[in-house]
PDB file of C-alpha atoms in Angstrom:
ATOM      1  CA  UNK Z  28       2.394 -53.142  82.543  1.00 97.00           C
ATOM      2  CA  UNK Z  29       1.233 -56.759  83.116  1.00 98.00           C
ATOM      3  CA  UNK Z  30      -0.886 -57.050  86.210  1.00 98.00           C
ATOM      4  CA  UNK Z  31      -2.246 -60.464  87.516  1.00 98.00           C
ATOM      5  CA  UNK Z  32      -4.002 -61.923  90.543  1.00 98.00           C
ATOM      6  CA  UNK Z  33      -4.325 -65.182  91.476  1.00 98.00           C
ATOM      7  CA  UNK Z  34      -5.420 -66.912  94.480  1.00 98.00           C
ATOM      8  CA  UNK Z  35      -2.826 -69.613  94.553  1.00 98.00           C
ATOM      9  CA  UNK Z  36      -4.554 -71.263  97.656  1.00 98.00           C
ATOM     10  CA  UNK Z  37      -1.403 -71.706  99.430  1.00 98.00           C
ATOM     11  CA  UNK Z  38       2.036 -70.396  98.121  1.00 98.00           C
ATOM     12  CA  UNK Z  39       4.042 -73.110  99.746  1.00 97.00           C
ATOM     13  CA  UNK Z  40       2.132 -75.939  98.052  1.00 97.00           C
ATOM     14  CA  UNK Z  41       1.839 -74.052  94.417  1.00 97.00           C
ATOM     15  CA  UNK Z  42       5.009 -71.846  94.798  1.00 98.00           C
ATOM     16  CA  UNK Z  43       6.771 -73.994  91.672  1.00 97.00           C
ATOM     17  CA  UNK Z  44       3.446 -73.429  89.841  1.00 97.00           C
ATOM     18  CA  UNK Z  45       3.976 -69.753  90.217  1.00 98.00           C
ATOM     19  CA  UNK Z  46       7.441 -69.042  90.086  1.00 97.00           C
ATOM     20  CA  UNK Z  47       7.175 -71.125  86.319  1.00 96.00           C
ATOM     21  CA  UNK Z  48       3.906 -68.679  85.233  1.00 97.00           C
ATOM     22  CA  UNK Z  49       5.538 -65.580  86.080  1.00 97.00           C
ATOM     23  CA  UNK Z  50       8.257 -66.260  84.469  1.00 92.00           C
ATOM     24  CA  UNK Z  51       6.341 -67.670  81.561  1.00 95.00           C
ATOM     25  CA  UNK Z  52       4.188 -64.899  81.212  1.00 95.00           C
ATOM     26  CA  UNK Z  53       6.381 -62.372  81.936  1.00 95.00           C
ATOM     27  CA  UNK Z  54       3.947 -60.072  84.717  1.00 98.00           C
ATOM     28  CA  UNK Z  55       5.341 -57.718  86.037  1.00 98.00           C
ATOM     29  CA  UNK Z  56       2.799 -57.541  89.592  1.00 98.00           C
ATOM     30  CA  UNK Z  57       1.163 -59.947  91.169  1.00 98.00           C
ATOM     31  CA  UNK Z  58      -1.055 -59.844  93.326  1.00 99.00           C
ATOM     32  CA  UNK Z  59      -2.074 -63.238  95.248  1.00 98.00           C
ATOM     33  CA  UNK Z  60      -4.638 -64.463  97.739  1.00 98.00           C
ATOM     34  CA  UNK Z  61      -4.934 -67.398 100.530  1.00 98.00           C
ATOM     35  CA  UNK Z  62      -1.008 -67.362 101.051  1.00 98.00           C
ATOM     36  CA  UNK Z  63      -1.559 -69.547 103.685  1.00 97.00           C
ATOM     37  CA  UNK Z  64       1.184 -68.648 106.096  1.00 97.00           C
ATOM     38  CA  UNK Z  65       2.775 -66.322 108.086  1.00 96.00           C
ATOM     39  CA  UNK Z  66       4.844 -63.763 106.667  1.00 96.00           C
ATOM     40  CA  UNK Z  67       7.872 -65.457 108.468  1.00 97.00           C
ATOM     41  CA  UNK Z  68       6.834 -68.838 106.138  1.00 97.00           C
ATOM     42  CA  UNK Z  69       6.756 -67.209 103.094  1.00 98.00           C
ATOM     43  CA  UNK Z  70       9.209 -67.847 100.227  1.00 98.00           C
ATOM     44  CA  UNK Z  71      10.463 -64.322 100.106  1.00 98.00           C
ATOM     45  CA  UNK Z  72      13.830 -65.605  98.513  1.00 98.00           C
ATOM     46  CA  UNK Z  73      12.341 -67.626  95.379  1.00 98.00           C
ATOM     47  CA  UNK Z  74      10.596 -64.763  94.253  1.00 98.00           C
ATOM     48  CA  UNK Z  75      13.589 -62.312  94.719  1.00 98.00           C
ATOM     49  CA  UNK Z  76      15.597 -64.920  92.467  1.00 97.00           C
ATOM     50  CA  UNK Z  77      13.283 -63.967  89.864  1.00 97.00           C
ATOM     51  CA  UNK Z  78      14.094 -60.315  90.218  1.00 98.00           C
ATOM     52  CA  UNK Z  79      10.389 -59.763  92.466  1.00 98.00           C
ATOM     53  CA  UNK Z  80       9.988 -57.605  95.527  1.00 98.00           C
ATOM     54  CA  UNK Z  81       7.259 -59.054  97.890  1.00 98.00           C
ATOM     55  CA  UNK Z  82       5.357 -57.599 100.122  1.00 98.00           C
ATOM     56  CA  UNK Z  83       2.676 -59.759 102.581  1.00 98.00           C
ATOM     57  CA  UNK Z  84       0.754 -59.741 104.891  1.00 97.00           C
ATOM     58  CA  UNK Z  85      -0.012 -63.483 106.491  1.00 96.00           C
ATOM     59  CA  UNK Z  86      -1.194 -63.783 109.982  1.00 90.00           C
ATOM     60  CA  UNK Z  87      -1.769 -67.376 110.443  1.00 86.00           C
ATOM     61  CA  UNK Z  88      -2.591 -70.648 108.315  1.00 87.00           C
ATOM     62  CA  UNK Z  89      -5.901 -69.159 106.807  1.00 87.00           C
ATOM     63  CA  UNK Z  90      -6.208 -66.047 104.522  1.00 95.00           C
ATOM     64  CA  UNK Z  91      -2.933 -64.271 103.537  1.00 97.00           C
ATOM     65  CA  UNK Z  92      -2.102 -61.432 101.075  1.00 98.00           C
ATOM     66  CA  UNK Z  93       0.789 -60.750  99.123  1.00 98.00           C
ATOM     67  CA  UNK Z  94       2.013 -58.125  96.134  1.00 98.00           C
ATOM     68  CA  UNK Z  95       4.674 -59.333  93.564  1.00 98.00           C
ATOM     69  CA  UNK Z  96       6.590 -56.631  91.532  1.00 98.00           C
ATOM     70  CA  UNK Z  97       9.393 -56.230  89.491  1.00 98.00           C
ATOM     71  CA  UNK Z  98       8.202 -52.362  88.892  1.00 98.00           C
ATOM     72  CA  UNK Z  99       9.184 -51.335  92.859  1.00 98.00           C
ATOM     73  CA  UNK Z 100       7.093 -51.758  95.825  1.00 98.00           C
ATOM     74  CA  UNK Z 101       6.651 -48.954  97.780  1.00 98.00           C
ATOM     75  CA  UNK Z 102       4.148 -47.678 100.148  1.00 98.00           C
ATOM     76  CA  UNK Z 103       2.852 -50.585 101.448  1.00 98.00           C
ATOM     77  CA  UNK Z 104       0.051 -50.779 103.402  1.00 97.00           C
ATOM     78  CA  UNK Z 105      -1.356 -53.470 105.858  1.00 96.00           C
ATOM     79  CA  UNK Z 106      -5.155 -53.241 105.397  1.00 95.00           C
ATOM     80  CA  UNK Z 107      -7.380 -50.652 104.288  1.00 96.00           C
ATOM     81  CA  UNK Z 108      -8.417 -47.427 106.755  1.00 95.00           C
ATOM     82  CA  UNK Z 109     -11.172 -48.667 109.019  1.00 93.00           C
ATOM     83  CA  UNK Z 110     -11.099 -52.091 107.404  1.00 93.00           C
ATOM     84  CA  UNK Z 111     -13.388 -54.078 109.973  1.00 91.00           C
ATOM     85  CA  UNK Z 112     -12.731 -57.084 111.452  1.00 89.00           C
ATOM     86  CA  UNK Z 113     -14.451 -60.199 112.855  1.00 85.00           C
ATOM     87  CA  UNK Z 114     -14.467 -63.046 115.965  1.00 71.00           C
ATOM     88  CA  UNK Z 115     -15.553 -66.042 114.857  1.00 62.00           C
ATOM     89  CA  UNK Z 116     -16.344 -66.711 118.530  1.00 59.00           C
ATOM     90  CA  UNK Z 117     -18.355 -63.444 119.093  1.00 53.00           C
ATOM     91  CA  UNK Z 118     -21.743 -64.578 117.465  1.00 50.00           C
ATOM     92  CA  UNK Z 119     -22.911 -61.505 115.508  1.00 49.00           C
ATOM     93  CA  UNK Z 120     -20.822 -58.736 117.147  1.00 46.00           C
ATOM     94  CA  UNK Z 121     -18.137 -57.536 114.661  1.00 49.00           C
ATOM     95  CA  UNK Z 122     -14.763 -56.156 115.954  1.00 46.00           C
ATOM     96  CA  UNK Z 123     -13.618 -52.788 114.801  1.00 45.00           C
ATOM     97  CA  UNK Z 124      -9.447 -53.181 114.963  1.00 45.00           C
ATOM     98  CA  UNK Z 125      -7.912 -52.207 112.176  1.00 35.00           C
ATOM     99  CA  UNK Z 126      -6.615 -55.597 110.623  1.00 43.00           C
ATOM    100  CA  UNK Z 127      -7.500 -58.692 112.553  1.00 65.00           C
ATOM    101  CA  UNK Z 128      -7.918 -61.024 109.354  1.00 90.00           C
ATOM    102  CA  UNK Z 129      -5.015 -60.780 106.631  1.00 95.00           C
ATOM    103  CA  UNK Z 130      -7.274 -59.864 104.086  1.00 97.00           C
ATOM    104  CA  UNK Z 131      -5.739 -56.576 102.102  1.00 97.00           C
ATOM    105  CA  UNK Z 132      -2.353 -55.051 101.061  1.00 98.00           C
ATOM    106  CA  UNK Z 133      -1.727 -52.304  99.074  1.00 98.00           C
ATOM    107  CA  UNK Z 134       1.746 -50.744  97.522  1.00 98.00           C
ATOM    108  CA  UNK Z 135       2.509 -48.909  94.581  1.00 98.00           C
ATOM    109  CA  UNK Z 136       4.113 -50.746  91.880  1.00 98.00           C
ATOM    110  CA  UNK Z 137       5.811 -48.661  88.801  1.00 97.00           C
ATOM    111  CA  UNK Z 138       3.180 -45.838  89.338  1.00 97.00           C
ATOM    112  CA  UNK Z 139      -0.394 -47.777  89.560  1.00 98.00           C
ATOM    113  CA  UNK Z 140      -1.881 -48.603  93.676  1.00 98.00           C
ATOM    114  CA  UNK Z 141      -1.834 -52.047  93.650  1.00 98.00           C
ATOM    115  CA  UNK Z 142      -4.608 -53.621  96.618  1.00 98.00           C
ATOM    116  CA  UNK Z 143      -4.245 -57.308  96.847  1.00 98.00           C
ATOM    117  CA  UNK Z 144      -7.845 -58.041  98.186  1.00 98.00           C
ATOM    118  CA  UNK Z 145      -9.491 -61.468  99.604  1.00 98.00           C
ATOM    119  CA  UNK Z 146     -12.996 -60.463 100.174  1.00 98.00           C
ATOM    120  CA  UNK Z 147     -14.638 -62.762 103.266  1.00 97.00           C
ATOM    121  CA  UNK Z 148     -16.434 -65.539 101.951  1.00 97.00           C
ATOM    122  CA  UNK Z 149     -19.707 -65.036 103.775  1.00 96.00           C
ATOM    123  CA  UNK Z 150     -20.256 -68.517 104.423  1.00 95.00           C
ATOM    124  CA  UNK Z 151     -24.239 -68.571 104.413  1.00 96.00           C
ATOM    125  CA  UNK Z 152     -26.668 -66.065 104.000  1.00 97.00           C
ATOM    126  CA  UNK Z 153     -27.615 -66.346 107.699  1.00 95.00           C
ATOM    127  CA  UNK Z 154     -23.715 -66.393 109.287  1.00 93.00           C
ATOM    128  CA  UNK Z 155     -22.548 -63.595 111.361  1.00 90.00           C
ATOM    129  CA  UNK Z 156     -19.747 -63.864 108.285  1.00 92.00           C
ATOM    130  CA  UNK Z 157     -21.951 -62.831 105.761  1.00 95.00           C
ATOM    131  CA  UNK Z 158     -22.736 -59.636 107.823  1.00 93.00           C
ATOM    132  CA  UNK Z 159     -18.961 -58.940 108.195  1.00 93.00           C
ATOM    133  CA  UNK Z 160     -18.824 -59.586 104.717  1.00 96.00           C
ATOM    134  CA  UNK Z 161     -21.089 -56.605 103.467  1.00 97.00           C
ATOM    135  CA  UNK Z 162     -19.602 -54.218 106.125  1.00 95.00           C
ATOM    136  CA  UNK Z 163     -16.132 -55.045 104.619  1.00 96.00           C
ATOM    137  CA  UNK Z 164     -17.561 -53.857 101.097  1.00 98.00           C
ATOM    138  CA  UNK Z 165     -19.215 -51.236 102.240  1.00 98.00           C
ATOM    139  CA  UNK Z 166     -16.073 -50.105 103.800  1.00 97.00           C
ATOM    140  CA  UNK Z 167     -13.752 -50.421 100.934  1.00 98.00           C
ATOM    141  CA  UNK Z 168     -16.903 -49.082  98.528  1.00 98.00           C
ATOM    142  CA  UNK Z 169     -15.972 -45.695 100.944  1.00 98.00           C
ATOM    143  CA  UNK Z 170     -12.286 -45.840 101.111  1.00 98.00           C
ATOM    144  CA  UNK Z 171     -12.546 -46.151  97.026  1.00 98.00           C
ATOM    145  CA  UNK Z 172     -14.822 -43.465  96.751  1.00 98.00           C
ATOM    146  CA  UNK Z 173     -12.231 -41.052  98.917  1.00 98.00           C
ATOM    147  CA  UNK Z 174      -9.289 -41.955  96.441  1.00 98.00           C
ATOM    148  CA  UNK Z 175     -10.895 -41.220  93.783  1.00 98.00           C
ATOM    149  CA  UNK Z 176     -12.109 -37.435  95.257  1.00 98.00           C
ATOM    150  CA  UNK Z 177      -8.762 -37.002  96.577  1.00 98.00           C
ATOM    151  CA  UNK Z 178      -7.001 -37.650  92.948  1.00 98.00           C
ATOM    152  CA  UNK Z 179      -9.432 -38.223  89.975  1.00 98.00           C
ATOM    153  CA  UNK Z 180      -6.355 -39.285  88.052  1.00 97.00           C
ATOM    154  CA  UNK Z 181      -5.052 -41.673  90.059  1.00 98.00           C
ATOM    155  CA  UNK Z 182      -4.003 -45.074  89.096  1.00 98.00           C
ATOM    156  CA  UNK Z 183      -5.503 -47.571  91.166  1.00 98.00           C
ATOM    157  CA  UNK Z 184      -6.337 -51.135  90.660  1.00 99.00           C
ATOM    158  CA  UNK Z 185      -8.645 -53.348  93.393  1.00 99.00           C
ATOM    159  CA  UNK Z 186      -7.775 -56.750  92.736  1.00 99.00           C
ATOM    160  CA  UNK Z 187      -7.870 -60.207  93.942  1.00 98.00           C
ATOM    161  CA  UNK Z 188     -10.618 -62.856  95.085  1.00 98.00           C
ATOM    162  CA  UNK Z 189     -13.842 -61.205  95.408  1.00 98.00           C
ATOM    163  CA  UNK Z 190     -16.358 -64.087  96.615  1.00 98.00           C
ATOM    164  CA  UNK Z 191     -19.030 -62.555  94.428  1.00 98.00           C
ATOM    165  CA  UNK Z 192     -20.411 -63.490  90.813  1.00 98.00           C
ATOM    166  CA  UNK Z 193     -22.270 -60.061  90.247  1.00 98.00           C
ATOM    167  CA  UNK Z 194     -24.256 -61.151  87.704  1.00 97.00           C
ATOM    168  CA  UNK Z 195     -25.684 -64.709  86.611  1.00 97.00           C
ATOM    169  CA  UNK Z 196     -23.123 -64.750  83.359  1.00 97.00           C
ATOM    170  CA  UNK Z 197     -20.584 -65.322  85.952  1.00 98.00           C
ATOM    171  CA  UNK Z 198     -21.854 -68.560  87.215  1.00 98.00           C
ATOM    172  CA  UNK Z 199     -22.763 -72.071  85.525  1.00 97.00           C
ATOM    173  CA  UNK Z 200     -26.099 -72.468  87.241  1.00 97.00           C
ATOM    174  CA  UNK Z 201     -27.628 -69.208  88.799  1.00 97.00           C
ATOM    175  CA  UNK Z 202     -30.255 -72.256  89.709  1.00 97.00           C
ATOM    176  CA  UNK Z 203     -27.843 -73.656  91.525  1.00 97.00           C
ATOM    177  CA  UNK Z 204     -26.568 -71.217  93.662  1.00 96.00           C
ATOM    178  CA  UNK Z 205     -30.275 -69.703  94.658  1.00 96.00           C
ATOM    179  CA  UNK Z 206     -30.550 -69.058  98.229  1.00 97.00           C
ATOM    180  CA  UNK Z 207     -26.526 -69.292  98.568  1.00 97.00           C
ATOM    181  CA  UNK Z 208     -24.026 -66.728  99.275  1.00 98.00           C
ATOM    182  CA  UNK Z 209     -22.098 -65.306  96.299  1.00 98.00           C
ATOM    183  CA  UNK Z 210     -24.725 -64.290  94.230  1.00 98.00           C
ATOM    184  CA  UNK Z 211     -27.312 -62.940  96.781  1.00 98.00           C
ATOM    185  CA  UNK Z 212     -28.583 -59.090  95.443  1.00 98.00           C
ATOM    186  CA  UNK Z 213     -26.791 -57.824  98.805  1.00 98.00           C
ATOM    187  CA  UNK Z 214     -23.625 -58.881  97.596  1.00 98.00           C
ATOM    188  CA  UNK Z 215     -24.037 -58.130  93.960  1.00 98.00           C
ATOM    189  CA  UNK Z 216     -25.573 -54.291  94.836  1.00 98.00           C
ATOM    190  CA  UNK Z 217     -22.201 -54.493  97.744  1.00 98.00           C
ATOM    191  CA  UNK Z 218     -20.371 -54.949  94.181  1.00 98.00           C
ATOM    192  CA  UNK Z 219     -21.996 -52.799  92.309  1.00 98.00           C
ATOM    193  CA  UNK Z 220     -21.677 -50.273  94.408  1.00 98.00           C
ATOM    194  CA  UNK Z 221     -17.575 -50.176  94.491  1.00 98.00           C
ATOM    195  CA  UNK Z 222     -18.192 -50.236  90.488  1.00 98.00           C
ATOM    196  CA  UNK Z 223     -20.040 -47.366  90.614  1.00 98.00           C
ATOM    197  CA  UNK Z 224     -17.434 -44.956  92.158  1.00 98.00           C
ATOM    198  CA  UNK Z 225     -15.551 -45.362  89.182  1.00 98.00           C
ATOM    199  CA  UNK Z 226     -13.773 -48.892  89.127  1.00 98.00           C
ATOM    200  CA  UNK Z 227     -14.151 -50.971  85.818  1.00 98.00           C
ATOM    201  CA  UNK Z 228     -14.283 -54.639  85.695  1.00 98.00           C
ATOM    202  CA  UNK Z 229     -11.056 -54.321  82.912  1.00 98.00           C
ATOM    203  CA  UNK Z 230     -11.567 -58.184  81.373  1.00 97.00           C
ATOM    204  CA  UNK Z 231     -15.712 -58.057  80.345  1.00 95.00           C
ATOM    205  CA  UNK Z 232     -14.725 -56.343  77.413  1.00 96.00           C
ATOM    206  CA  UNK Z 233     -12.416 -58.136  76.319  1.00 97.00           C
ATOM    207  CA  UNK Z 234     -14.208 -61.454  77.260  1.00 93.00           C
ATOM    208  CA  UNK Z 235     -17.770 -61.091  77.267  1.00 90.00           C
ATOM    209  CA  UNK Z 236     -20.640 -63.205  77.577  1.00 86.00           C
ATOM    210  CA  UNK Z 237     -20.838 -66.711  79.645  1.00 92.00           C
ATOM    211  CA  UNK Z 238     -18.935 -68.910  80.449  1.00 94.00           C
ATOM    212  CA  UNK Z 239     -16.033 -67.210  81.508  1.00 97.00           C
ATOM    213  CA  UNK Z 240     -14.692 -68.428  84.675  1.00 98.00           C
ATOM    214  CA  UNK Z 241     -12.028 -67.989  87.043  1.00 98.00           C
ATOM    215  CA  UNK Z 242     -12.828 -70.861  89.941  1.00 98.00           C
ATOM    216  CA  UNK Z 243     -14.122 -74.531  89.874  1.00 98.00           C
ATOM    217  CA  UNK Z 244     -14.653 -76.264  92.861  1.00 97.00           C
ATOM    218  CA  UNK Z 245     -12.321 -79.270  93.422  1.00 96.00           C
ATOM    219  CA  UNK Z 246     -15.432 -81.320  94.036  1.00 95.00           C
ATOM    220  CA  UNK Z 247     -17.968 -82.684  91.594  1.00 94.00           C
ATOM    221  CA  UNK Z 248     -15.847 -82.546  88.460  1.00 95.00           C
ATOM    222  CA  UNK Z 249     -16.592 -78.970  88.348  1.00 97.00           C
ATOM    223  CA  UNK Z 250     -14.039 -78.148  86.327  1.00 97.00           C
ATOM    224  CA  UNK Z 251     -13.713 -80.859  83.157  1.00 96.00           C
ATOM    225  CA  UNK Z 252     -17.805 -79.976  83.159  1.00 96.00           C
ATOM    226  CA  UNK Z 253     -17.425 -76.514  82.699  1.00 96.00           C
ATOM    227  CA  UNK Z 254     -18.983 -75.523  85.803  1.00 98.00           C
ATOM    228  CA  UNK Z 255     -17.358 -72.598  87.417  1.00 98.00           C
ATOM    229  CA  UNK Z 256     -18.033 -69.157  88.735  1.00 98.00           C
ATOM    230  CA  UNK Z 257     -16.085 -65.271  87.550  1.00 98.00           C
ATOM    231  CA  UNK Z 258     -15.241 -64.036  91.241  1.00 98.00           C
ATOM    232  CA  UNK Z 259     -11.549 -63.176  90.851  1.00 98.00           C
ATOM    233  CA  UNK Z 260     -11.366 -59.488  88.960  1.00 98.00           C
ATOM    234  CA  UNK Z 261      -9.735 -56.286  88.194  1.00 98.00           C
ATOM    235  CA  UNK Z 262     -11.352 -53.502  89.166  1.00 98.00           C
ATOM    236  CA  UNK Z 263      -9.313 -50.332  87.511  1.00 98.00           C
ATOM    237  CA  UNK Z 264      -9.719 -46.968  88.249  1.00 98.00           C
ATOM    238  CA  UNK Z 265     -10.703 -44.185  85.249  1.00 98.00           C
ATOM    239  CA  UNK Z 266      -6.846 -43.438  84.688  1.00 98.00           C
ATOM    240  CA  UNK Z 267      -6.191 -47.440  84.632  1.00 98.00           C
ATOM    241  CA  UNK Z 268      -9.174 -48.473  82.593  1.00 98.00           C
ATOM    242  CA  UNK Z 269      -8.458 -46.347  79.611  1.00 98.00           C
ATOM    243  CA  UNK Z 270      -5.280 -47.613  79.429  1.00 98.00           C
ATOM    244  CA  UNK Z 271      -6.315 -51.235  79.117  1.00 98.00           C
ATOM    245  CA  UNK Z 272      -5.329 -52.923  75.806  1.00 98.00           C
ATOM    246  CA  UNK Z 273      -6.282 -56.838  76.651  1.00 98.00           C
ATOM    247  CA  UNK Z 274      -7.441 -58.835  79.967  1.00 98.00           C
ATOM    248  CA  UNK Z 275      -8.084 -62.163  80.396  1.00 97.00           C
ATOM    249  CA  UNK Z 276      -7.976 -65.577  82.030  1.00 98.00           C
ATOM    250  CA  UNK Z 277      -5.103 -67.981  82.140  1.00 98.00           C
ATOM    251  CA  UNK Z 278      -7.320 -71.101  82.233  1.00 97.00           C
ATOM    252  CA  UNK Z 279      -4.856 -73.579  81.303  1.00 97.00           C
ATOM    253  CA  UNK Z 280      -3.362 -73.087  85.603  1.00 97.00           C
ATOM    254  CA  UNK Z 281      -6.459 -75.282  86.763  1.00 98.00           C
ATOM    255  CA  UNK Z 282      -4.962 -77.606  84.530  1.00 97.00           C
ATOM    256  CA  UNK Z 283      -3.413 -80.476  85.602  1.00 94.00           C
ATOM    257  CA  UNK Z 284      -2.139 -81.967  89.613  1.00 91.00           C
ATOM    258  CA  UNK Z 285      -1.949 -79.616  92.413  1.00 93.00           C
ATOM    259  CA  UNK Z 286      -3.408 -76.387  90.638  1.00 97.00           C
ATOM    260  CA  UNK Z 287      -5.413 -73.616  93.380  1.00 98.00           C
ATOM    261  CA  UNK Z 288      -8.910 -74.118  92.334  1.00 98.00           C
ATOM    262  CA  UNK Z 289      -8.427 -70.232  90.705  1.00 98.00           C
ATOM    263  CA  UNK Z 290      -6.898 -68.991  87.603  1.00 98.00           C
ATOM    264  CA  UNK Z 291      -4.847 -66.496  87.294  1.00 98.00           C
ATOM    265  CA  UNK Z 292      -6.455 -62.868  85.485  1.00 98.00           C
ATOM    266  CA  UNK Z 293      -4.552 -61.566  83.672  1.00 98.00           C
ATOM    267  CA  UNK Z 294      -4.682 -57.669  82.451  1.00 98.00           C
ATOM    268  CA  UNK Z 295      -2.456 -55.806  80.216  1.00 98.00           C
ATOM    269  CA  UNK Z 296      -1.920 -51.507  80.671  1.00 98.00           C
ATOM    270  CA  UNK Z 297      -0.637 -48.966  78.233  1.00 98.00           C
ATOM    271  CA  UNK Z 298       1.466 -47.081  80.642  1.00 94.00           C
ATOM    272  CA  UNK Z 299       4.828 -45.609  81.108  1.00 83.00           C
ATOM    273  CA  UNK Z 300       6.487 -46.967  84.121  1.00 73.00           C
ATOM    274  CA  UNK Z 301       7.119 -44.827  86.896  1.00 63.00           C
ATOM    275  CA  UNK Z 302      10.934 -45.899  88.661  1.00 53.00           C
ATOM    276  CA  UNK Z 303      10.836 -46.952  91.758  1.00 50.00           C
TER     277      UNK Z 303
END
């Protein structure tokens, strides 16, 4: 199985972008991030024309998740249990509905749980969002945990857009982003944590080291300079990880006019397909 995630920071704008890099790289899910739409907006029928089921969740302009898979697509679900949610109006009260930002979907896909996740950004170390942010973690740190208790052997793979560089290889300047959200101990421990339930970061192995980056800002020349940060990952489960055989990013899709300021990870399993 080829599994990807990409936050393609709007699927309208990039959805020529994508449709030509799955079918380049032949993946068989996808999981993507910051849609950008409603789930009536989005281009359910481009992706079915290149033999995809879709499933999404998009609630408004902001946010949006979706799962790509030409493996099946079943089980879906919209949001994780207990996932909180937040009022941007509310000042530092959190709301506890189930989904009120479109922020995680999960479905099975050819015998591996798939969760498309967009992690809140946090904003600043002193925002109500930033709060929200660790409670979010801390909630799918527990939900993970439960999965794994429930069925040690399960394949399970927590991917997507993370907002976090949990350690200073994953950024160009750990100078730089001192006192900033993204690399605060809260949210690296908040990382950690998941991590230590089980879940393996698949790609460090296979691309250790610095310099190894899945976003550049669109500002600054961040990205001719080199100057990027590793927040978009696959986290695999025991029964997932030991099946890995290469992961990776697909740097060459910041390349060039109108790319999402992400790259696309890529990670390859040894596994036999379940049918849908």
């Amino acid at each position: 199985m080829r599994l990807a995630t990409w936050n393609v920071n709007s699927i309208r704008s990039r959805l020529d972008r994508v449709a030509a890099w799955l079918d380049r790289q032949d993946i068989d899910v996808l999981a993507m991030q910051e849609t950008k739409c409603r789930d009536d907006q989005f281009p359910f029928e481009r992706f079915e024309e290149l033999g995809y089921e879709v499933a999404h969740l998009g609630i408004n302009q902001w946010n949006g998740v979706a799962i790509a898979s030409r493996v099946g697509l079943e089980d879906v679900e919209l949001g994780f249990p207990n996932q909180p949610g937040f009022d941007k109006d509310a000042g530092e009260s959190l709301i506890s509905t189930p989904i009120v930002e479109s922020r995680a979907l999960g479905a099975t896909c050819g015998g591996v749980r798939v969760w498309s996740l967009y992690v809140p950004n946090g904003r600043a170390l002193a925002d109500p969002h930033y709060a929200y942010k660790l409670e979010w973690l801390e909630t799918l740190r527990a939900n993970a945990a439960n999965w794994l208790t429930e069925d040690p052997q399960a394949k399970i793979a927590l991917v997507g857009d993370w907002n976090i560089a949990p350690t200073d290889d994953d950024v160009w300047s750990p100078a730089f982003f001192e006192g900033k959200t993204h690399t605060s101990q809260p949210e690296r421990d908040a990382f950690d944590a998941i991590v230590d339930t089980g879940f393996a970061d698949v790609m460090r192995p296979f691309a250790p080291g610095p310099g190894v980056y899945t976003y550049w800002d669109y500002t600054q020349l961040r990205f001719p300079r080199k100057e990027g940060m590793r927040i978009d990952f696959v986290l695999a489960s025991p029964a997932l990880a030991a099946a890995t055989t290469d992961a990776g990013v697909d740097r060459e899709e910041r390349k060039g006019k109108g790319a999402s300021d992400h790259a696309p990870v890529v990670a390859e399993f040894d596994i036999p397909l379940e049918p849908s």
